[in-house]
Short mmCIF file of C-alpha atoms in Angstrom, two decimals:
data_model
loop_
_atom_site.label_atom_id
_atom_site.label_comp_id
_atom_site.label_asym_id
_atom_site.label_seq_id
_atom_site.Cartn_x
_atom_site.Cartn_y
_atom_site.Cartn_z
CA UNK A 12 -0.47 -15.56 32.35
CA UNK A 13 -3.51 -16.48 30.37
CA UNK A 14 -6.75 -16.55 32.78
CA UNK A 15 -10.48 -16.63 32.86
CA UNK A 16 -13.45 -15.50 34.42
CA UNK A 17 -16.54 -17.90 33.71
CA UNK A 18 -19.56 -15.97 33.92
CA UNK A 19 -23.11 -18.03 33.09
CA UNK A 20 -21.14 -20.91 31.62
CA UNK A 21 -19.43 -18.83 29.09
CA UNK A 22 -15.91 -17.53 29.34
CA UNK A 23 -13.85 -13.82 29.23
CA UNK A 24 -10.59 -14.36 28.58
CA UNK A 25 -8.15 -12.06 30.39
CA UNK A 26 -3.79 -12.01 30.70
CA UNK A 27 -2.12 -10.95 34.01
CA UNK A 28 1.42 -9.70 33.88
CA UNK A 29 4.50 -8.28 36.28
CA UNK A 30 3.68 -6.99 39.88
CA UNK A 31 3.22 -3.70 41.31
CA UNK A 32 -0.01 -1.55 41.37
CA UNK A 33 -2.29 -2.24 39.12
CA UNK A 34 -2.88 -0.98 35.39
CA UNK A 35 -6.19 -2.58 33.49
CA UNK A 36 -5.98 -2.33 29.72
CA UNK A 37 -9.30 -2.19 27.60
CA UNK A 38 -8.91 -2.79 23.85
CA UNK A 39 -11.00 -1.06 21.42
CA UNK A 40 -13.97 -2.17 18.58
CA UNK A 41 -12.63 -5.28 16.49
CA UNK A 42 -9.27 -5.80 18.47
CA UNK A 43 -8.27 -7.74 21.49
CA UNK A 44 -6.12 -7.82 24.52
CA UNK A 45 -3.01 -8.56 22.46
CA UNK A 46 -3.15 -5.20 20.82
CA UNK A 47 -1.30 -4.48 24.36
CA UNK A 48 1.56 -6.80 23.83
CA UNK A 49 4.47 -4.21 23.34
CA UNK A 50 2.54 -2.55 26.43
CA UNK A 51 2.63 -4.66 28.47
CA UNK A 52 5.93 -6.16 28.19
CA UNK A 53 7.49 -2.61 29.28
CA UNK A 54 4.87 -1.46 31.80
CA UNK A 55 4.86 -4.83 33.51
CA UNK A 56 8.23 -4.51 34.79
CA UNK A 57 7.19 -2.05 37.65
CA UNK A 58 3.53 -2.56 37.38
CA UNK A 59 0.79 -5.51 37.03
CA UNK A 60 -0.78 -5.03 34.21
CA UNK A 61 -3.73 -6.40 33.14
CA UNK A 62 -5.53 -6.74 29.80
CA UNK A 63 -8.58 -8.27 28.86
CA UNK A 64 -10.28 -9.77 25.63
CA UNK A 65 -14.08 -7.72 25.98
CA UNK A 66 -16.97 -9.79 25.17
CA UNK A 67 -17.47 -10.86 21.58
CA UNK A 68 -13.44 -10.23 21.21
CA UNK A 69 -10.79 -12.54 21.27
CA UNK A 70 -10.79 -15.34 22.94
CA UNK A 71 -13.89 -14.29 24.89
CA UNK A 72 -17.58 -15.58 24.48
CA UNK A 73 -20.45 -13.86 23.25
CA UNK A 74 -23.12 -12.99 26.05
CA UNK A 75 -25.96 -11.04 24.94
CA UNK A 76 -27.35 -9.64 21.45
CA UNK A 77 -26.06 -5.82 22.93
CA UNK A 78 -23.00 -5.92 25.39
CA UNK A 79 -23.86 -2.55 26.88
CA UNK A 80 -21.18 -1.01 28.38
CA UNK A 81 -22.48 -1.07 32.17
CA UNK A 82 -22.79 -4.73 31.53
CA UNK A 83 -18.92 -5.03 30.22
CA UNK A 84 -17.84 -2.56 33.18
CA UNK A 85 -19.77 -5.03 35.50
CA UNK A 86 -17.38 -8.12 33.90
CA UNK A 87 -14.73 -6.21 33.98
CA UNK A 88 -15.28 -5.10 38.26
CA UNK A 89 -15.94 -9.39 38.29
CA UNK A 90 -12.12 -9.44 36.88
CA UNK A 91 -10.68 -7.69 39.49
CA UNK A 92 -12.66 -9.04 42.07
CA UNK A 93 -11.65 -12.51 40.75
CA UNK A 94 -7.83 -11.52 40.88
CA UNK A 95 -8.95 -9.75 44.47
CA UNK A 96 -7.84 -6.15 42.87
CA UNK A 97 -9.15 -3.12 45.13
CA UNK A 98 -7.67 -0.39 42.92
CA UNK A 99 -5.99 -0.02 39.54
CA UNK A 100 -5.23 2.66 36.90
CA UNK A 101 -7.74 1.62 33.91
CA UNK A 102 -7.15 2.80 30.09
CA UNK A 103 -9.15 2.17 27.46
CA UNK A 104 -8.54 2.52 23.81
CA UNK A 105 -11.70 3.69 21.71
CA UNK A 106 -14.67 1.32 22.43
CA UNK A 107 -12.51 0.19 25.61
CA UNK A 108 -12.90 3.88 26.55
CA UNK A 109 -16.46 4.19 26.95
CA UNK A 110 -16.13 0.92 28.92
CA UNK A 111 -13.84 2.76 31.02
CA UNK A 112 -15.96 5.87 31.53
CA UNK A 113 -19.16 3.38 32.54
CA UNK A 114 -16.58 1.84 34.98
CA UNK A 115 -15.59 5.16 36.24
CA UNK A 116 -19.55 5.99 36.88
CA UNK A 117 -20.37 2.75 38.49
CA UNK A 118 -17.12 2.18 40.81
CA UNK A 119 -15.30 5.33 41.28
CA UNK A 120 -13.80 4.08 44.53
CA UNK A 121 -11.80 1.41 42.75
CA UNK A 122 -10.29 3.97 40.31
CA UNK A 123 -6.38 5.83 40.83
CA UNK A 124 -6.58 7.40 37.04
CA UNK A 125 -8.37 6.92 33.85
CA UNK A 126 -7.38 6.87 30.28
CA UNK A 127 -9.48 7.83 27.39
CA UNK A 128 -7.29 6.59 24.68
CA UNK A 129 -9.14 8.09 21.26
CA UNK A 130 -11.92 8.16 23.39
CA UNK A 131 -14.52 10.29 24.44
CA UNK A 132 -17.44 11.12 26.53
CA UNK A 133 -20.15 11.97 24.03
CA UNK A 134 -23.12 9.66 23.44
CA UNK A 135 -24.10 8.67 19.90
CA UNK A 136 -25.95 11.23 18.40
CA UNK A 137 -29.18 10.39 16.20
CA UNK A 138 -27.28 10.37 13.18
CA UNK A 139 -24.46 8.23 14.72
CA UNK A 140 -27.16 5.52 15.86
CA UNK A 141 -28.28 5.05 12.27
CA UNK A 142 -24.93 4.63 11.21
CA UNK A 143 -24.99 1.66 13.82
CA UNK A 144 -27.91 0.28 12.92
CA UNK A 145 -26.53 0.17 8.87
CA UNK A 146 -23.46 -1.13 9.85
CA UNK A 147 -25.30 -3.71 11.68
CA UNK A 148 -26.92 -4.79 9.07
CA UNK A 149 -23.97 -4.56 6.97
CA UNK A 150 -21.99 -6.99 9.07
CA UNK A 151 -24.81 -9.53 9.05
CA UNK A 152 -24.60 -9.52 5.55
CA UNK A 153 -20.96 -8.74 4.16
CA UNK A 154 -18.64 -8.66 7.13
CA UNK A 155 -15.67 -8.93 5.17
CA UNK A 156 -16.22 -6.05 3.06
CA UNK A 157 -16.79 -4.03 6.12
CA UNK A 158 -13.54 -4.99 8.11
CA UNK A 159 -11.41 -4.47 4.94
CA UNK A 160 -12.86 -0.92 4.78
CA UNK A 161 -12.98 -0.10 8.21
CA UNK A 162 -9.83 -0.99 9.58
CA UNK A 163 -7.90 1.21 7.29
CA UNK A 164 -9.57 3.80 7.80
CA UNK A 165 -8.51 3.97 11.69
CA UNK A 166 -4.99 5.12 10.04
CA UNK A 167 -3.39 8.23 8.86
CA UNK A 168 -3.42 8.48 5.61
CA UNK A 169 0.34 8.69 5.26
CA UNK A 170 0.75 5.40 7.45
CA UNK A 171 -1.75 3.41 5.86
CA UNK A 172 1.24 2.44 3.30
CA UNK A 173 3.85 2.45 6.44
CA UNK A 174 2.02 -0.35 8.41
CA UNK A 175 0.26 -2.25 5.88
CA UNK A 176 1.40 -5.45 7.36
CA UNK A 177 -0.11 -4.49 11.02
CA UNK A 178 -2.81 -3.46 9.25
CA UNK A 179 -3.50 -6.22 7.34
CA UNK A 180 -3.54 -8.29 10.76
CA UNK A 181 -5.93 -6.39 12.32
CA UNK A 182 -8.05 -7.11 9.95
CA UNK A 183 -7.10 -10.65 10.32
CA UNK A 184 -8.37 -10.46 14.07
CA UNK A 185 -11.70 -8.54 13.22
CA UNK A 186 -12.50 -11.18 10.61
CA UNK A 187 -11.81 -14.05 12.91
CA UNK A 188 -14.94 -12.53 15.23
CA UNK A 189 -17.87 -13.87 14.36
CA UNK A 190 -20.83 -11.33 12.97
CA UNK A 191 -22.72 -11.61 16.30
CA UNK A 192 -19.46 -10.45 18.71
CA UNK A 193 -19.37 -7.38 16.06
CA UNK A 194 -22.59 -6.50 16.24
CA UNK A 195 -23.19 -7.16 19.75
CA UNK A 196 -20.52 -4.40 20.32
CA UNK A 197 -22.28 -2.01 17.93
CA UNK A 198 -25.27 -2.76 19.48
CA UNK A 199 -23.82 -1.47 22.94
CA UNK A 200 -22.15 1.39 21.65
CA UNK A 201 -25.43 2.73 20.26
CA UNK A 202 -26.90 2.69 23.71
CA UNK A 203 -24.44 4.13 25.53
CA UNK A 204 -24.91 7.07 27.79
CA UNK A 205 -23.17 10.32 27.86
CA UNK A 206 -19.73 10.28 30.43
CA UNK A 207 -19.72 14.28 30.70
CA UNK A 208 -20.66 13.95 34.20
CA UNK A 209 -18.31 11.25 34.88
CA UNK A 210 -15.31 13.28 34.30
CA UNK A 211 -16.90 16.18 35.91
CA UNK A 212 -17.26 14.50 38.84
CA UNK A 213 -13.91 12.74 38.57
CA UNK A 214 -11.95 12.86 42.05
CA UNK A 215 -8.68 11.17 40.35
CA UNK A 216 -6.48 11.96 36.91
CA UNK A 217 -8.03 11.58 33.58
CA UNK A 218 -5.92 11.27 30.34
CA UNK A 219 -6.84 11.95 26.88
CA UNK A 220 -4.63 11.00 24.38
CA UNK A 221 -5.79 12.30 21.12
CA UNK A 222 -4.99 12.18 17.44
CA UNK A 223 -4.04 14.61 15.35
CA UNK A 224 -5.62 13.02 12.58
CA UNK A 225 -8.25 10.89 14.08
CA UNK A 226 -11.32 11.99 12.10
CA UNK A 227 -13.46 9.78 15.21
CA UNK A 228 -12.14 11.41 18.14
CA UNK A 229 -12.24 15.41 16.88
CA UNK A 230 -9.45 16.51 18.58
CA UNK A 231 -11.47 20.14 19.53
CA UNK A 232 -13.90 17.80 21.42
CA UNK A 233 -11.11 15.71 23.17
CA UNK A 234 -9.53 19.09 24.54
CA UNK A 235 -13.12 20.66 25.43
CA UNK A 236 -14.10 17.83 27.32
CA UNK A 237 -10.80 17.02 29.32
CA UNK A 238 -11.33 20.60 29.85
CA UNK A 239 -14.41 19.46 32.41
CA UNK A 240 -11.76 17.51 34.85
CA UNK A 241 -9.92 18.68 37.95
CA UNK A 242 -7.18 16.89 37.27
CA UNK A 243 -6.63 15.94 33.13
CA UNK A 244 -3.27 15.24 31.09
CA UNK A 245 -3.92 15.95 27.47
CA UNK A 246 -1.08 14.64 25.25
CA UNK A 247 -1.76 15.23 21.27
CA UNK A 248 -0.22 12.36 18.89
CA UNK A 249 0.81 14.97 15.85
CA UNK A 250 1.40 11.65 13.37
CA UNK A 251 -1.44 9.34 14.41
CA UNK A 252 -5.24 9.19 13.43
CA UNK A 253 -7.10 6.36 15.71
CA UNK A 254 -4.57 3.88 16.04
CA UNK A 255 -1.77 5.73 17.74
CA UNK A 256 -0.74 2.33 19.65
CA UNK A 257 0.44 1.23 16.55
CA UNK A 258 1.42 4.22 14.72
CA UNK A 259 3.31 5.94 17.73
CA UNK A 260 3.69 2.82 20.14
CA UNK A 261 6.99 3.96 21.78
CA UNK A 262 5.57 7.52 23.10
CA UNK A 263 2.17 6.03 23.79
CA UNK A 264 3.70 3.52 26.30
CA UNK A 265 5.91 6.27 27.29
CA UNK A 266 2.51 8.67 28.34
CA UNK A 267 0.99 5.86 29.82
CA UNK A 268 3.93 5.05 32.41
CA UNK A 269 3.65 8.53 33.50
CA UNK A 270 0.38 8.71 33.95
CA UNK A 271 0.40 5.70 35.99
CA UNK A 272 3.13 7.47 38.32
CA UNK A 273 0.85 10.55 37.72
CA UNK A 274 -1.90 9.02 39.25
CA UNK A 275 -0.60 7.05 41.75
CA UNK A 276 1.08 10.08 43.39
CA UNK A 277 -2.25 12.17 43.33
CA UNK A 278 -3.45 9.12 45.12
CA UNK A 279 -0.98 8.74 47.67
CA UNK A 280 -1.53 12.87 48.74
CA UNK A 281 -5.30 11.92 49.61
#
């Protein structure tokens, strides 16, 4: 079911499925919730799971020139308050990771398990925030070009060719954003802080799924840094890059069902 959660006259558009203890589902940069379709259709039948279109993304509004990601990790506590949600599992792929880890830092009570899926906890580096700042400008000016680039470049090389057509409608979706919900996600990226304490701290699972390929996520820095958790499930995609939910959908959904049983059994020993 299709929802929403009006916050300052403006809308985030969100999708509640099945019953059960609760999964949350954050897409990543220049996607939106239906990236979780397949997902959700399997995990839903012995869990609710929930996805939600970020700010900027899908059928969601635009609410600030940077959506930090505090301020989306605040919307997204606002969901589950809204749906009256004490506790859920919460995965995020990519951007919808770092979303996750501010989450995790801000309301650790509410939290069973996290997922960093091609995610990490690194901030940007100097030389990473001036990449921002040109893309930024890049958008504002040739947005197109940008997505056409971009997008395929999330794949491995070898499936570029194999999903061309899911490809092709991803970029459909990121050109369908308008240049400000880009850049306001750019914008909030840049500024966001470092989440190596977060999963120090952690008192619940942590996930990393990681690419072999994935020239964003290194995957020496997704094993050192699940490396800092108590309790962390590292599962290594030996055929994906960035986009594993599309290039190995069936094992990804597969990971993420045990990691929700994972998690929820941890929990239930406390």
């Amino acid at each position: 079911m299709i929802k929403e959660l009006i916050f300052k006259d403006k809308r985030l558009s969100y999708k509640v499925e099945g019953r059960g203890e609760v999964l949350v589902l954050l897409h990543g940069f220049m996607e939106d919730l239906n990236m979780w379709n397949h997902f959700s259709v399997e995990l839903a039948k012995k869990y609710t799971v929930l996805s939600i279109d970020l700010p900027g993304h899908g059928n969601s509004d635009n609410f600030s020139d940077a959506h930090t990601m505090p301020f989306v990790a605040k919307m997204v506590k606002d969901v589950l308050d809204q749906e009256n949600i004490a506790k859920c599992v919460l995965v995020g792929h990519s951007m919808g990771g770092y979303v996750s880890l501010a989450f995790a830092r801000l309301f650790p009570k509410m939290l069973h398990g996290l997922g960093l899926f091609h995610s990490h906890a690194l901030s940007d580096s100097a030389e990473a925030k001036e990449n921002r700042d040109r893309t930024i400008k890049l958008v504002e000016q040739k947005k197109s070009s940008f997505i056409n680039s971009f997008i395929p470049s999330l794949f491995a090389p070898e499936n570029q060719t194999k999903y061309k057509e899911q490809i092709n409608h991803q970029i459909a979706i990121a050109n369908a954003m308008s240049p400000k919900g880009i850049t306001s996600a750019l914008a909030g990226m840049k500024e966001r802080a470092s989440g190596l304490d977060v999963l120090t701290e952690a008192r619940f699972p942590v996930l990393f799924i990681l690419g072999k390929h994935d020239n964003r996520v290194l995957l020496e820095n997704g094993i050192a840094q699940a490396s800092l958790a108590n309790t962390a499930q590292i599962n290594i995609l030996g055929d994906s890059a960035h986009m594993g939910w599309l290039e190995d959908q069936h094992k990804c959904v597969s990971i993420i069902r045990g990691f929700v049983g994972l998690s929820l059994d941890v929990a239930s020993q406390k």
